[in-house]
XYZ file of C-alpha atoms in Angstrom:
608
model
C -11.515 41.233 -12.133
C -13.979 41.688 -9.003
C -17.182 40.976 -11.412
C -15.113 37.249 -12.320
C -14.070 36.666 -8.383
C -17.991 36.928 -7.463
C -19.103 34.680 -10.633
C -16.408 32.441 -9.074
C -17.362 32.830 -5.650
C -21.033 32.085 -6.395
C -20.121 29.121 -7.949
C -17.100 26.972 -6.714
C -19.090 25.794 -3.456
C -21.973 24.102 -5.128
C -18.966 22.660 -7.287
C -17.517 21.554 -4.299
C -20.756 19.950 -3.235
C -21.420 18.485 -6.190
C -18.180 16.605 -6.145
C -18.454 15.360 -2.798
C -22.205 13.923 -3.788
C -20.622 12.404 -7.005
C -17.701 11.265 -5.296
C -20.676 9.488 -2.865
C -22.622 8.109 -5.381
C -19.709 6.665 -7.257
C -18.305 4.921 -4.601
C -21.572 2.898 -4.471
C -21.079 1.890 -7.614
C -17.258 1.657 -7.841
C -17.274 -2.368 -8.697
C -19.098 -1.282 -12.189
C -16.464 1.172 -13.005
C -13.589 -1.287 -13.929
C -10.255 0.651 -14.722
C -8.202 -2.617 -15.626
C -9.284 -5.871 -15.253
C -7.112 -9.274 -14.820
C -8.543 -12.328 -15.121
C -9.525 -13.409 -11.261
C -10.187 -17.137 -12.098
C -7.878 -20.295 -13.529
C -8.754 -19.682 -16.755
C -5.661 -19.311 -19.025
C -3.870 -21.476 -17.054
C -3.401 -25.493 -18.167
C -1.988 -28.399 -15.566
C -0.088 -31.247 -17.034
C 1.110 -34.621 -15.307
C 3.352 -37.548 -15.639
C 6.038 -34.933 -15.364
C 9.388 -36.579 -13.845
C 11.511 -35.006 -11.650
C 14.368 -34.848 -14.238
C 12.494 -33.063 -16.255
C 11.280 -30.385 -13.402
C 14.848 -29.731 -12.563
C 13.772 -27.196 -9.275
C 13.234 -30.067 -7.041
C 16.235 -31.659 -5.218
C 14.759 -33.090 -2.003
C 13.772 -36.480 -2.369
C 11.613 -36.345 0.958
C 8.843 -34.065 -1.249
C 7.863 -37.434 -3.691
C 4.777 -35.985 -4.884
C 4.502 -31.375 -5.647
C 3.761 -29.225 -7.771
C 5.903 -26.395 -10.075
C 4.748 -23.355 -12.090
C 5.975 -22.332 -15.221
C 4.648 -18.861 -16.110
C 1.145 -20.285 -16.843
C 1.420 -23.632 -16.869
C 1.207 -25.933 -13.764
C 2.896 -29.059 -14.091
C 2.774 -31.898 -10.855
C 5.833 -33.916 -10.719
C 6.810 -37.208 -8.358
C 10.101 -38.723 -7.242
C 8.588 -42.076 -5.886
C 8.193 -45.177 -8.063
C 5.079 -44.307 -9.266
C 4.684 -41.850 -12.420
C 2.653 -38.912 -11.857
C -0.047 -40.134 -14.376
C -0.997 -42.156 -11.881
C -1.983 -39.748 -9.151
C -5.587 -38.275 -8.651
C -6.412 -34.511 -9.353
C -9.109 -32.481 -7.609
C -9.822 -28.980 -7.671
C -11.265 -26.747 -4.987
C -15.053 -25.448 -7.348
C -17.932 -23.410 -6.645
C -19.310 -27.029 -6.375
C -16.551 -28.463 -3.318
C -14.190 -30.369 -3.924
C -14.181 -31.625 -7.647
C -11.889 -34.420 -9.495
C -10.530 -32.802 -12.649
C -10.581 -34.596 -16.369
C -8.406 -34.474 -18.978
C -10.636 -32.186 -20.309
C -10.337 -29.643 -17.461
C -6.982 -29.510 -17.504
C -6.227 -28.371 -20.611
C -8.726 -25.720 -20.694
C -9.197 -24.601 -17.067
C -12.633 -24.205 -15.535
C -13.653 -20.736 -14.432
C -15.354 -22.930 -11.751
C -11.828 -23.929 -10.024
C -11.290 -21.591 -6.952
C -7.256 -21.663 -7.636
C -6.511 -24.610 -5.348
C -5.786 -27.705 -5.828
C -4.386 -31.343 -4.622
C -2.940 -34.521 -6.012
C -2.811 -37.982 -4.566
C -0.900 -41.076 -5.552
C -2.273 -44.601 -4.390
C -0.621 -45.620 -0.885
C 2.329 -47.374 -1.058
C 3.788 -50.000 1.575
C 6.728 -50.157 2.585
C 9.156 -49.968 6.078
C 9.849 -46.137 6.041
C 11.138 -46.279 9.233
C 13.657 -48.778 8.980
C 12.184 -50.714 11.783
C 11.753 -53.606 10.267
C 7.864 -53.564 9.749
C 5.716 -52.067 6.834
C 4.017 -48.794 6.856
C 1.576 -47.653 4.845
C 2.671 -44.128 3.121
C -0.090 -41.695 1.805
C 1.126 -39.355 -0.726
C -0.266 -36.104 -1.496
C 0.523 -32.576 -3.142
C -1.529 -29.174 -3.135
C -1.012 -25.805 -4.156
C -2.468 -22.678 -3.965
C -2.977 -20.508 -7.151
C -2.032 -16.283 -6.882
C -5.596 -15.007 -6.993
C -6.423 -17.045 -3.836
C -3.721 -15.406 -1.793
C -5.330 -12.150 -1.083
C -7.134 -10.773 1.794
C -9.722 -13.433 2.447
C -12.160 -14.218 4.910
C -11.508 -17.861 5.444
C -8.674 -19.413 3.385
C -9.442 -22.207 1.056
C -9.792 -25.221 2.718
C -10.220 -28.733 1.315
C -11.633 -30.780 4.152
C -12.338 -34.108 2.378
C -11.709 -37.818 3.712
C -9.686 -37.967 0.657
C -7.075 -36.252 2.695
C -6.434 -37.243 6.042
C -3.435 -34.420 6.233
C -3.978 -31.133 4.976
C -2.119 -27.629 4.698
C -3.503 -24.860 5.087
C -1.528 -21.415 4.302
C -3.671 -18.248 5.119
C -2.641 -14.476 3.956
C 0.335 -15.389 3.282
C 1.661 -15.566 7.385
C 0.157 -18.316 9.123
C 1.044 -22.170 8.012
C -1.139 -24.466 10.106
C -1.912 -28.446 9.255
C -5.363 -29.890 9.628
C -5.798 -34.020 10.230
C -9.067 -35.621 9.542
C -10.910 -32.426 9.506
C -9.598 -31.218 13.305
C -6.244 -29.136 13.782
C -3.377 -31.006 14.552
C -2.637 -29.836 17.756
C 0.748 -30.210 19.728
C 2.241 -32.773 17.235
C 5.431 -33.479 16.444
C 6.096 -33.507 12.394
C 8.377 -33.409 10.099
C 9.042 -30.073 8.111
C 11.093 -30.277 4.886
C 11.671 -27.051 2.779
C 13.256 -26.614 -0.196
C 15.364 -23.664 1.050
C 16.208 -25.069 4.240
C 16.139 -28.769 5.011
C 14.529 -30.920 6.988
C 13.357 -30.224 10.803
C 11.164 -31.283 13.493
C 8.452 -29.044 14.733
C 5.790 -29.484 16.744
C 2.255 -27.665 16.363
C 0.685 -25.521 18.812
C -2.494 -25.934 20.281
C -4.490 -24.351 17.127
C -2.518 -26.657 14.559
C -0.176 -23.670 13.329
C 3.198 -23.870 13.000
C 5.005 -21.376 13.917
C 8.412 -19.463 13.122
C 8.462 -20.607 9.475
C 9.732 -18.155 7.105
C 7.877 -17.406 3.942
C 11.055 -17.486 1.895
C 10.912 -21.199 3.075
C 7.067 -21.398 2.331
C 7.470 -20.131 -1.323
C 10.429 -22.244 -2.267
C 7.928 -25.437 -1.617
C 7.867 -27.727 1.564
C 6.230 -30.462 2.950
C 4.959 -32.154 5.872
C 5.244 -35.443 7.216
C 3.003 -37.006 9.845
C 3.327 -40.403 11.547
C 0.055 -41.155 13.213
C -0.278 -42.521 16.945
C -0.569 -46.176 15.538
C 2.550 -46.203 13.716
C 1.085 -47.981 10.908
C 0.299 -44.951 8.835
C 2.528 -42.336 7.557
C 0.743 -38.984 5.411
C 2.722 -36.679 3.385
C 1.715 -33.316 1.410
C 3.820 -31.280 -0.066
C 2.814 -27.460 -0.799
C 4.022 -25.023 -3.451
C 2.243 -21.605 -3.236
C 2.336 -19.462 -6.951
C 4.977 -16.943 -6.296
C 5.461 -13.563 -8.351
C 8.762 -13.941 -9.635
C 10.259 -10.143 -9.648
C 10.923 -8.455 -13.203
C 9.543 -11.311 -14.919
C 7.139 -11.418 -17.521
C 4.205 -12.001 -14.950
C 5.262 -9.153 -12.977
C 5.736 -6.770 -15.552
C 1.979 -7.896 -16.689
C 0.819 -6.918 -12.566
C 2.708 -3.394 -13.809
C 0.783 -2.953 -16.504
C -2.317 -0.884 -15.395
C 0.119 1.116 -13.317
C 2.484 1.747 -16.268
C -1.072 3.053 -17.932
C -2.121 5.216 -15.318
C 1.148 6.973 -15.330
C 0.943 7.240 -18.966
C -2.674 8.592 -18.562
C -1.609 11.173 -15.746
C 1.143 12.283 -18.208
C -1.355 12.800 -20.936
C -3.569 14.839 -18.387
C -0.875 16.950 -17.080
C -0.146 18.103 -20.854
C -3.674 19.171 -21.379
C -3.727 20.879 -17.757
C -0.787 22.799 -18.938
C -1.941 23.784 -22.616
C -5.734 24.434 -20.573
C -3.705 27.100 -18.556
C -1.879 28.639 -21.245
C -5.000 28.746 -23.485
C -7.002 30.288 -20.591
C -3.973 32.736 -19.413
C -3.639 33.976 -23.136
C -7.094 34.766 -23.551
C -7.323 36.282 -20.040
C -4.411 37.732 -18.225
C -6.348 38.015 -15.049
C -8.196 34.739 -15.230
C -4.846 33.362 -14.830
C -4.239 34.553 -11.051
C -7.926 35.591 -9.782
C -8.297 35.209 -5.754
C -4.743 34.132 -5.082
C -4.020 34.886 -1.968
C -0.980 32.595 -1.506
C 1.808 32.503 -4.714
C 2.440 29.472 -6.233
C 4.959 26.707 -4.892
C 6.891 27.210 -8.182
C 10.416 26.977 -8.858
C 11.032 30.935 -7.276
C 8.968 30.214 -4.392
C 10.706 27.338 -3.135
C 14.056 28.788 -3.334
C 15.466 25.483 -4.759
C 19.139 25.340 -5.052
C 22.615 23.432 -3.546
C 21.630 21.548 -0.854
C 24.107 19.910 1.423
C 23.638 16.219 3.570
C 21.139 16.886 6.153
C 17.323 16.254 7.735
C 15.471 16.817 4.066
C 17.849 14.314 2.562
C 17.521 11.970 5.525
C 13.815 12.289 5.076
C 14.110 11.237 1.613
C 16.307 7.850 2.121
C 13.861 7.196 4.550
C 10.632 7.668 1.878
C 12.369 5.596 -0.381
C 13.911 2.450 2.359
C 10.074 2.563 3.750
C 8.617 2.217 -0.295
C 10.418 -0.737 -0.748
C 10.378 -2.405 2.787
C 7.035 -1.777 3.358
C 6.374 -3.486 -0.406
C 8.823 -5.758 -0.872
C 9.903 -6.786 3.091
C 8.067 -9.864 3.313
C 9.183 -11.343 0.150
C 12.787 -10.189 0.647
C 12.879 -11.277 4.295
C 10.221 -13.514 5.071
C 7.509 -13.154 7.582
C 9.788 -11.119 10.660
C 7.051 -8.728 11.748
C 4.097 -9.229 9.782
C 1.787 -9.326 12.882
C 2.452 -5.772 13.888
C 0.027 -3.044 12.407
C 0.521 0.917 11.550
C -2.203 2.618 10.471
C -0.395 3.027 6.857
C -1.302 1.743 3.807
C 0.145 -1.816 3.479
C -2.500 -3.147 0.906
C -4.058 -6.430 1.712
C -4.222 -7.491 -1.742
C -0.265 -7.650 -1.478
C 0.248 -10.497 0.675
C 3.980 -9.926 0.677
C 4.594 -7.154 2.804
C 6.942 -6.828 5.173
C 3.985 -5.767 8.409
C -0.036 -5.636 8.543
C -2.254 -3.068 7.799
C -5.196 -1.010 10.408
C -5.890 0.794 6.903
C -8.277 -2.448 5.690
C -9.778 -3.173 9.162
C -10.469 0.883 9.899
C -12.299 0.617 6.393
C -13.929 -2.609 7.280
C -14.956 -1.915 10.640
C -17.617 -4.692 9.784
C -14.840 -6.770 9.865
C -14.556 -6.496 13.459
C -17.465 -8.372 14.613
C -15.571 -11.836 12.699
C -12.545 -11.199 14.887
C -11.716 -12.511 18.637
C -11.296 -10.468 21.346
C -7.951 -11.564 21.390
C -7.258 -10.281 17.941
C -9.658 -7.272 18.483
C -7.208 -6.405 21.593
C -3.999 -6.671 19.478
C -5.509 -4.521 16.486
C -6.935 -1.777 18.997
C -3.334 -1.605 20.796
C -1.182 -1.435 17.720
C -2.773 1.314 16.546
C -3.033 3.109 19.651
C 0.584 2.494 19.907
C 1.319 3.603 15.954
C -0.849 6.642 16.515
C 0.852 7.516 19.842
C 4.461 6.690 19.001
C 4.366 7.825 15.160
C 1.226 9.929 14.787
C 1.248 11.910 10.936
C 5.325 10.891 10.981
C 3.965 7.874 8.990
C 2.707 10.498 6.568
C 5.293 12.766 5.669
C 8.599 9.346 6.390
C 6.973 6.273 5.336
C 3.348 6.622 3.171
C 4.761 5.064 -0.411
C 1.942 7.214 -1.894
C 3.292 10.097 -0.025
C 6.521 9.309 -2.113
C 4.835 9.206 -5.561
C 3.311 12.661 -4.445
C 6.847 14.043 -3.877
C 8.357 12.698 -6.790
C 5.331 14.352 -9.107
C 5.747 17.445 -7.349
C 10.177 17.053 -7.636
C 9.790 16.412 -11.529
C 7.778 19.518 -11.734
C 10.232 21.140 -9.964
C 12.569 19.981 -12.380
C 10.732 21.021 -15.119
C 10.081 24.712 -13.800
C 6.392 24.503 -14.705
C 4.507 26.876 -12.318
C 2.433 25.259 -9.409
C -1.156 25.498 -9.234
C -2.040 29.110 -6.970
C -2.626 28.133 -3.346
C -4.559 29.955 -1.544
C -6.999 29.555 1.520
C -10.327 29.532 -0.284
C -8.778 26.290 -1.783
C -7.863 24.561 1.076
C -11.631 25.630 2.548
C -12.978 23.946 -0.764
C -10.741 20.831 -0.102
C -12.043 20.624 3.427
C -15.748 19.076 2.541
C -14.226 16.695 0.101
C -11.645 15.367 3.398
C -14.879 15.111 5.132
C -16.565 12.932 2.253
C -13.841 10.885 2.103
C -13.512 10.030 5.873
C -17.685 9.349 5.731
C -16.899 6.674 2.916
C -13.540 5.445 4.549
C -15.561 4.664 7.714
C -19.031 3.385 6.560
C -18.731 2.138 2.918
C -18.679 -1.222 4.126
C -22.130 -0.942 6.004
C -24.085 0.292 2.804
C -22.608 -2.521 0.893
C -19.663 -0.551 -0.199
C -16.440 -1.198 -0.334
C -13.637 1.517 0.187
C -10.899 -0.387 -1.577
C -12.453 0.039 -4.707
C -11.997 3.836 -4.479
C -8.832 3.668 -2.786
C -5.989 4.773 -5.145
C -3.749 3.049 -3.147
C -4.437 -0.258 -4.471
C -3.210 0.772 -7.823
C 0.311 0.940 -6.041
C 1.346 -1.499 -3.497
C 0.076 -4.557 -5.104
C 1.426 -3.859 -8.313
C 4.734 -3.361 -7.293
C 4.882 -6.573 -5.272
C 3.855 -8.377 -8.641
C 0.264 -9.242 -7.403
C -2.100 -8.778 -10.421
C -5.419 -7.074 -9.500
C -8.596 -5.829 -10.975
C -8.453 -2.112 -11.038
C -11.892 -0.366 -10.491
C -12.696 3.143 -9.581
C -9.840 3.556 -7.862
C -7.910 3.326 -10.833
C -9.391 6.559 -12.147
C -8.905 8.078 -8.922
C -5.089 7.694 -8.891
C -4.462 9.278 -11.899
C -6.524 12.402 -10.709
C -3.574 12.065 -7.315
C -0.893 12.055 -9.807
C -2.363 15.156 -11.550
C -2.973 17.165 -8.811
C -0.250 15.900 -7.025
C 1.656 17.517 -9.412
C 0.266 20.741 -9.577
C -0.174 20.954 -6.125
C 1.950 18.864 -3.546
C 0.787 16.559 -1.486
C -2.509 16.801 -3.063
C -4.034 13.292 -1.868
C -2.568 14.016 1.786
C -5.348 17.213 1.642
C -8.070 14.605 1.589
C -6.797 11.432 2.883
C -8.949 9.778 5.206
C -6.666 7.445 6.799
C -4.198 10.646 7.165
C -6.634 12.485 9.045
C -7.448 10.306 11.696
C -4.243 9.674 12.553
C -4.132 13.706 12.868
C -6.823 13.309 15.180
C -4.374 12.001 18.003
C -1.850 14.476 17.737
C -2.214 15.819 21.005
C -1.031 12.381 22.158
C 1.904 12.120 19.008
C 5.613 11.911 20.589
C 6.351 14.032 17.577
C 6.068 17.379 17.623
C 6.575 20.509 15.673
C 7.506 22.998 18.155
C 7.284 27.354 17.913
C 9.654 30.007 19.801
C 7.335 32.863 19.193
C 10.100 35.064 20.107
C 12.255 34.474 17.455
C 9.329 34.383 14.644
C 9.079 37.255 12.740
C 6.025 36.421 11.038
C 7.584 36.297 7.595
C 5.216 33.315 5.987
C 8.364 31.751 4.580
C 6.613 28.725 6.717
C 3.223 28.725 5.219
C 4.660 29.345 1.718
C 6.814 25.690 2.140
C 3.391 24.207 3.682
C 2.402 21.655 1.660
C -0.990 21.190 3.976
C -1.386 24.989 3.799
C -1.615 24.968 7.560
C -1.465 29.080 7.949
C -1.595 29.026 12.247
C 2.126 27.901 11.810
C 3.237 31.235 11.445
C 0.108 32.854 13.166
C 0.386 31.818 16.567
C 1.794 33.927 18.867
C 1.275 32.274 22.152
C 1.184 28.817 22.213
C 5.097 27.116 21.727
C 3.154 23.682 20.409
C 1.955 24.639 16.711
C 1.133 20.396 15.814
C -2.203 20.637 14.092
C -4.101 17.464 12.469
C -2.936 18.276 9.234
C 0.569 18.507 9.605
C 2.322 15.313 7.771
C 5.759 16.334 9.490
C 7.618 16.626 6.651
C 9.986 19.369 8.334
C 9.147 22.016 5.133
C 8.615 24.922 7.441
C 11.292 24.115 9.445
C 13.402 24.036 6.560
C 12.274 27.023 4.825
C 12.506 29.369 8.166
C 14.984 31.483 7.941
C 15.253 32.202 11.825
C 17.348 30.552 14.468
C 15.295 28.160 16.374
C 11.870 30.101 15.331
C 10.593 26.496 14.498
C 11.712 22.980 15.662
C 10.806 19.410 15.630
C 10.915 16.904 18.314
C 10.362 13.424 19.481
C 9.322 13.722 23.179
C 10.311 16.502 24.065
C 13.586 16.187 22.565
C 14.287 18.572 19.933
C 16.031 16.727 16.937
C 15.683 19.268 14.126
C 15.864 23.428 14.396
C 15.447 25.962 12.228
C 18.776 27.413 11.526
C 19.331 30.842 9.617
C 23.075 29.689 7.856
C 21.572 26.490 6.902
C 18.853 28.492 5.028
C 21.505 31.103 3.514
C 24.279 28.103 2.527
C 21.721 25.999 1.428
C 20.778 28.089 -1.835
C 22.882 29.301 -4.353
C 22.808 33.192 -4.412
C 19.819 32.804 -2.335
C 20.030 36.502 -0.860
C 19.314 37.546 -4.792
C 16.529 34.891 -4.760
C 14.951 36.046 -1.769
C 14.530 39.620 -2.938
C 13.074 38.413 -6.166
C 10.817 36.058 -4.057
C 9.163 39.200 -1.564
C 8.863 41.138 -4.967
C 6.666 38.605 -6.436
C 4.620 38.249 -3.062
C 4.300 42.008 -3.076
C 3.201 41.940 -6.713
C 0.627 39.732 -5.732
C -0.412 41.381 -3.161
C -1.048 44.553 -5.107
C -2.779 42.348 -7.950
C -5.085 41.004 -5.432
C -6.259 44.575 -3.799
């Protein structure tokens, strides 16, 4: 056994290295490594016309006379006025400008379009007003395509003389109106929306109007401007595409997830029979250098567990996966302007708040923004970090959840856990550090960290966005492996996770230490999950909050001492450590406990 530890020993830092160089190198070329790819242009779509509003059957308001509809792929533009579709004008939005589309085109789409486009109908005369005079009326429509809705630079903008009024919808948040090419700037028009009616708003200063709900944006609206002279009246209506929930286009955005859980599954199964091969062959090769047992089903001392701070924890994991994914579309556009340093993908467009994730990985991205929005960015996530600190990591991180729920099923299961010890959370160490380097400068070697990121294989596809999957497709199904052999696996290495860490001194939460009442029994560092060992260590400091700890409340939950280890939100204490909580909590847990220091003392003896 001591002549395999030293082969080992010689040999699992260079490994180490060498994955942290791959991992470098890879990331370079992450755009050539495509895990799943959707088609990113209009391609596969068709657009038909002369399409009457009977035969649309969505459209009731008769103040929209010219929009269009989507029906799965097929985008049909429809009218209410007196003039048939067939008569109106297509462009498209190209690689070339703006481009007039043929009969051709339509049917077959080019890969050319940039998914938006607009329709026009000649201008009609006639007293709108009721005043008694003619006005001329200028009809238009536009719409904006899915793959145009993500994280863009500058949103797609027409700007043609073709039409005087245009709107513009950017990242899914901001609805603003431009006239002749300028904003429209403290005007009064008229706002009609499918959803709720008709209004009058007036723009602010930077054309935007403000307060409008996305729900309201996604149903289809339209507004209506009256110029100064009062001879000339422009209209365009908007319909964005919108990812209809559990239909068949978002069960097609599922798909590569559905495959990378299918491909985690298949890895996990040759993990397992890897083990068993290698145990069978050798005994000891099975348990060399562990110096920490296994979070298996005896070591976690799982049992009856009654309503309390683990099970709040969880409700909250699970309200946060789904608000965080599914807020914006479910409630509109509430808070999107605030930003946590959590992942809130920018690819989904319909969450409920912003992300720092995508700027901290952009910092490029910086230099584009004002100083006003530089200022808001910098003070949210002061004000996350401060307020919230690693909270976010062990409450509200939907990846954090898929971690737990690998690491639960294993549970369930009764497979044994992969040995933790603290030469592997040394080895994991470098690879953290390799992953902060490429969270913070990717972008300045012509990187680009979301292509790594397995996070994107997530949020998106759960909103119903459908996105190309490149390295970071590969890399999620390693998370789900090794998150469930070893929980919280990702959390080990996360960049974004770590600098958060990196305020703690400045966190509100807290995990607090009575060093009297600690008996030094590891039961803490056992229920670690970031294998943070000066938990149970320390024997003079009361404040035991490290960078690494996701405040998850395990070693708080696992002590079996009154008030040895607590956690609170300044300075208020909220959660203790309480030794009948730990007894009542497990069925015949005193049995379970003996059986659990027998195995640690077994180890022990293997390991000397």
């Amino acid at each position: 056994m001591k002549k395999i530890y030293q082969n080992i020993k010689k040999t699992v830092t260079p490994a180490v290295i060498l994955v942290c160089v791959v991992l470098m190198l890879l990331s370079l070329f992450a755009y050539n490594l495509v895990f799943y790819q959707f088609s990113t242009d209009a391609t596969g779509y068709t657009m038909v016309t002369a399409v009457s509003s009977e035969e649309a059957g969505e459209q009731t308001d008769t103040s929209s006379k010219l929009y269009f509809s989507y029906d799965n792929n097929q985008i049909s533009l429809n009218t209410m006025s007196n003039q048939d579709a067939s008569a109106a004008t297509l462009y498209a939005l190209s690689v070339n400008g703006v481009t007039e589309m043929t009969a051709d085109n339509m049917a077959v789409m080019s890969p050319d379009y940039l998914g938006s486009f607009i329709a026009t109908l000649p201008q009609q005369t006639a007293d709108l007003d009721g005043d008694g005079s003619s006005e001329t009326l200028y009809l238009a429509a536009k719409t904006d395509m899915e793959f145009t809705q993500g994280y863009r630079p500058t949103p797609p903008i027409f700007d043609h003389e073709l039409f005087p009024l245009e709107i513009i919808f950017t990242d899914r948040t901001t609805l603003s109106v431009l006239f002749e090419g300028e904003p429209l700037a403290d005007q009064t028009v008229t706002l009609t929306s499918q959803r709720s009616g008709t209004s009058q708003v007036t723009t602010n200063s930077a054309g935007i109007i403000e307060g409008v709900s996305l729900l309201d944006i996604r149903s289809g609206i339209a507004v209506t401007y009256a110029a100064d002279d009062g001879d000339n009246v422009y209209q365009m209506s908007y319909q964005v595409e919108d990812n209809t929930l559990f239909s068949s286009r978002y069960l097609a955005a599922m798909t590569p997830f559905m495959i990378i859980v299918l491909l985690s599954a298949v890895g996990i199964i040759l993990c397992l029979w890897l083990r068993r091969r290698i145990v069978k062959k050798d005994p000891v090769m099975g348990r060399f250098a562990n110096e920490r047992t296994s979070l298996g089903p005896v070591g976690t001392m799982k049992g009856q567990r009654k309503f309390g701070f683990m099970t709040l924890r969880w409700l909250t994991m699970i309200i946060s996966f789904f608000t965080l994914i599914y807020g914006g579309k479910l409630l509109g556009q509430w808070v999107n302007a605030i930003e946590i340093p959590i992942f809130a993908c920018p690819i989904n467009q319909d969450q409920l708040i912003a992300s720092s994730c995508y700027t901290l990985a952009h910092l490029n991205t910086l230099v584009n923004l004002r100083w006003s929005e530089i200022g808001i960015f910098l003070a949210s996530l002061l004000i996350s970090i401060v307020v919230l600190g690693r909270f976010i990591c062990g409450f509200l991180c939907p990846l954090g959840l898929v971690q737990d729920l690998t690491h639960e099923t294993r549970q369930g299961l009764k497979i044994e856990g992969l040995p933790l010890s603290e030469k592997l959370y040394r080895q994991l160490k470098p690879i953290k550090w390799t992953m902060l380097l490429l969270f913070l400068g990717l972008s300045f070697v012509g990187g680009n960290f979301c292509d790594i990121c397995p996070a994107i294989t997530l949020s998106p596809a759960f909103a119903g966005f459908k996105v190309s999957l490149f390295l970071g497709g590969f890399f999620m199904i390693v998370v789900i492996i090794g998150g469930f052999f070893k929980r919280r696996f990702f959390c080990n290495i996360c960049p974004l996770g770590y600098l958060i860490g990196l305020g703690h001194k400045f966190s509100l939460f807290r995990i607090k230490k009575d060093c009297q009442a600690c008996t030094e029994c590891g039961a803490c560092y056992e229920a670690c999950p970031m294998g943070i060992k000066t938990i149970y260590t320390e024997r003079e400091k009361t404040d035991v909050t490290t960078a690494d700890c996701i405040m998850c409340g395990e070693c708080i939950d696992k002590c079996p001492e009154n008030k040895a280890l607590s956690m609170s939100f300044s300075g208020l204490k909220f959660y203790r450590a309480s030794r009948k909580t730990f007894m009542s909590g497990h069925k015949n847990s005193e049995k379970k406990l003996k059986r659990f220091i027998r195995k640690r003392e077994k180890n022990e003896s293997d390991q000397k």
